[in-house]
Structures are given as structure tokens and as C-alpha cells.
Amino acid sequence: MAEDAASLLSGDEADQLSQCEAEPCTRFFLRTHGRRQWCSTRCGDRVRAARSYARKKEQKL
């Protein structure tokens, strides 16, 4: 596993390595698309749900 990590960090794909932008997540992923921000659909869904909840809460105030 350490050998794979070393080859990833020193290889051609090293510039595609990104950290997940979801708040509690600490994972890294290869950004295969320019707009991708999250390591998984689950993290993306969690961020979108939190944004929606915040908007609804703001509208009530």
C-alpha cells in the first residue's frame, strides 16, 4: 500500500489529488472532473442537504 501511495504522489496523477470538501470528511480522491468537489456521492448529498436546511432555516427568520 505504501508503494502505491508513493507512486501516486510522485506520478503523473499527483496534480489531480484533492481533499474532499465536505466538512467532516478527511478523505482524498483523484479529481477526474474539474467540477468534482467530494470523494463520494454520500459526501455530496450531505453538503447539499446541509445547504438546503440552512436556506430553509434562513427563510423562517
XYZ file of N, CA and C in Angstrom:
183
model
N 0.828 -1.177 0.000
C 0.000 0.000 0.000
C 0.884 1.258 0.000
N 1.937 1.227 0.786
C 2.839 2.386 0.841
C 3.495 2.624 -0.509
N 3.815 1.558 -1.214
C 4.422 1.694 -2.535
C 3.440 2.332 -3.513
N 2.172 1.922 -3.455
C 1.146 2.520 -4.312
C 0.967 3.999 -4.007
N 0.959 4.349 -2.732
C 0.814 5.759 -2.340
C 1.994 6.580 -2.825
N 3.187 6.038 -2.707
C 4.378 6.765 -3.166
C 4.357 6.962 -4.670
N 3.933 5.953 -5.413
C 3.884 6.102 -6.868
C 2.782 7.077 -7.289
N 1.686 7.118 -6.540
C 0.625 8.080 -6.832
C 1.102 9.508 -6.600
N 1.758 9.731 -5.482
C 2.213 11.081 -5.138
C 3.341 11.582 -6.036
N 4.086 10.677 -6.627
C 5.192 11.097 -7.483
C 4.897 10.892 -8.965
N 3.712 10.401 -9.283
C 3.357 10.103 -10.672
C 2.673 11.259 -11.375
N 2.172 10.952 -12.559
C 1.510 11.953 -13.406
C 0.185 12.431 -12.836
N -0.469 11.613 -12.032
C -1.786 11.963 -11.493
C -1.709 12.739 -10.182
N -0.534 13.068 -9.711
C -0.378 13.744 -8.422
C -1.087 15.089 -8.392
N -1.151 15.782 -9.529
C -1.819 17.087 -9.554
C -3.342 16.966 -9.489
N -3.882 15.766 -9.686
C -5.324 15.542 -9.614
C -5.788 15.165 -8.211
N -4.863 14.977 -7.299
C -5.197 14.578 -5.934
C -5.793 15.767 -5.185
N -6.978 15.579 -4.626
C -7.683 16.650 -3.911
C -8.275 16.121 -2.622
N -8.485 17.019 -1.674
C -9.139 16.644 -0.426
C -10.630 16.905 -0.566
N -11.432 16.023 -0.013
C -12.882 16.165 -0.051
C -13.277 17.465 0.646
N -14.200 18.212 0.039
C -14.621 19.499 0.588
C -15.797 19.405 1.548
N -16.284 18.191 1.808
C -17.346 18.008 2.799
C -16.741 18.202 4.186
N -17.451 18.872 5.051
C -16.915 19.304 6.347
C -16.311 18.211 7.224
N -17.002 17.148 7.581
C -16.352 16.200 8.498
C -15.428 15.202 7.795
N -15.439 15.149 6.480
C -14.680 14.141 5.742
C -13.193 14.512 5.657
N -12.339 13.524 5.802
C -10.895 13.748 5.731
C -10.256 12.947 4.600
N -11.059 12.452 3.681
C -10.548 11.613 2.594
C -9.956 12.452 1.461
N -9.118 11.787 0.682
C -8.566 12.363 -0.539
C -9.070 11.549 -1.716
N -9.123 12.149 -2.900
C -9.587 11.452 -4.085
C -8.899 12.039 -5.309
N -8.960 11.296 -6.419
C -8.434 11.806 -7.678
C -9.537 12.573 -8.378
N -9.310 13.820 -8.648
C -10.313 14.664 -9.300
C -10.300 14.343 -10.791
N -11.260 13.534 -11.209
C -11.347 13.113 -12.607
C -12.165 14.085 -13.445
N -12.854 14.994 -12.792
C -13.651 16.020 -13.469
C -13.382 17.340 -12.776
N -13.299 18.403 -13.528
C -12.951 19.707 -12.977
C -13.892 20.238 -11.912
N -15.170 19.874 -11.975
C -16.146 20.390 -11.009
C -16.344 19.479 -9.812
N -15.696 18.327 -9.812
C -15.867 17.380 -8.699
C -15.246 17.957 -7.433
N -16.006 17.922 -6.329
C -15.559 18.508 -5.074
C -15.526 17.500 -3.933
N -16.229 16.371 -4.094
C -16.388 15.438 -2.990
C -15.873 14.064 -3.363
N -15.479 13.299 -2.351
C -14.915 11.972 -2.584
C -15.982 10.952 -2.975
N -17.233 11.212 -2.607
C -18.300 10.253 -2.899
C -19.633 10.979 -3.049
N -20.603 10.266 -3.570
C -21.955 10.799 -3.683
C -22.524 11.087 -2.292
N -22.170 10.247 -1.350
C -22.660 10.412 0.026
C -22.220 11.765 0.605
N -20.959 12.123 0.426
C -20.464 13.418 0.925
C -21.160 14.576 0.198
N -21.320 14.446 -1.109
C -22.002 15.485 -1.876
C -23.439 15.674 -1.425
N -24.136 14.570 -1.199
C -25.523 14.639 -0.731
C -25.606 15.314 0.641
N -24.646 14.990 1.514
C -24.637 15.585 2.854
C -24.449 17.102 2.779
N -23.555 17.565 1.911
C -23.303 19.003 1.760
C -24.529 19.697 1.180
N -25.128 19.101 0.159
C -26.321 19.710 -0.449
C -27.487 19.762 0.536
N -27.668 18.712 1.326
C -28.745 18.692 2.323
C -28.509 19.765 3.384
N -27.279 19.933 3.815
C -26.971 20.961 4.819
C -27.223 22.358 4.248
N -26.879 22.569 2.993
C -27.131 23.869 2.342
C -28.622 24.143 2.256
N -29.396 23.133 1.881
C -30.843 23.287 1.783
C -31.460 23.588 3.146
N -31.019 22.882 4.162
C -31.513 23.107 5.516
C -31.195 24.534 5.966
N -29.999 25.011 5.669
C -29.594 26.362 6.058
C -30.449 27.415 5.339
N -30.758 27.173 4.059
C -31.609 28.113 3.312
C -33.014 28.155 3.906
N -33.581 27.002 4.213
C -34.926 26.949 4.792
C -34.961 27.598 6.155
N -33.926 27.383 6.938
C -33.847 27.992 8.258
C -33.728 29.520 8.142
N -32.975 29.987 7.164
C -32.793 31.435 6.948
C -34.119 32.082 6.497
N -34.900 31.388 5.697
C -36.175 31.913 5.216
C -37.176 32.086 6.347
N -37.099 31.261 7.375
C -38.037 31.333 8.501
C -37.738 32.525 9.399
N -36.505 33.022 9.356
C -36.143 34.146 10.219
C -36.524 35.445 9.627
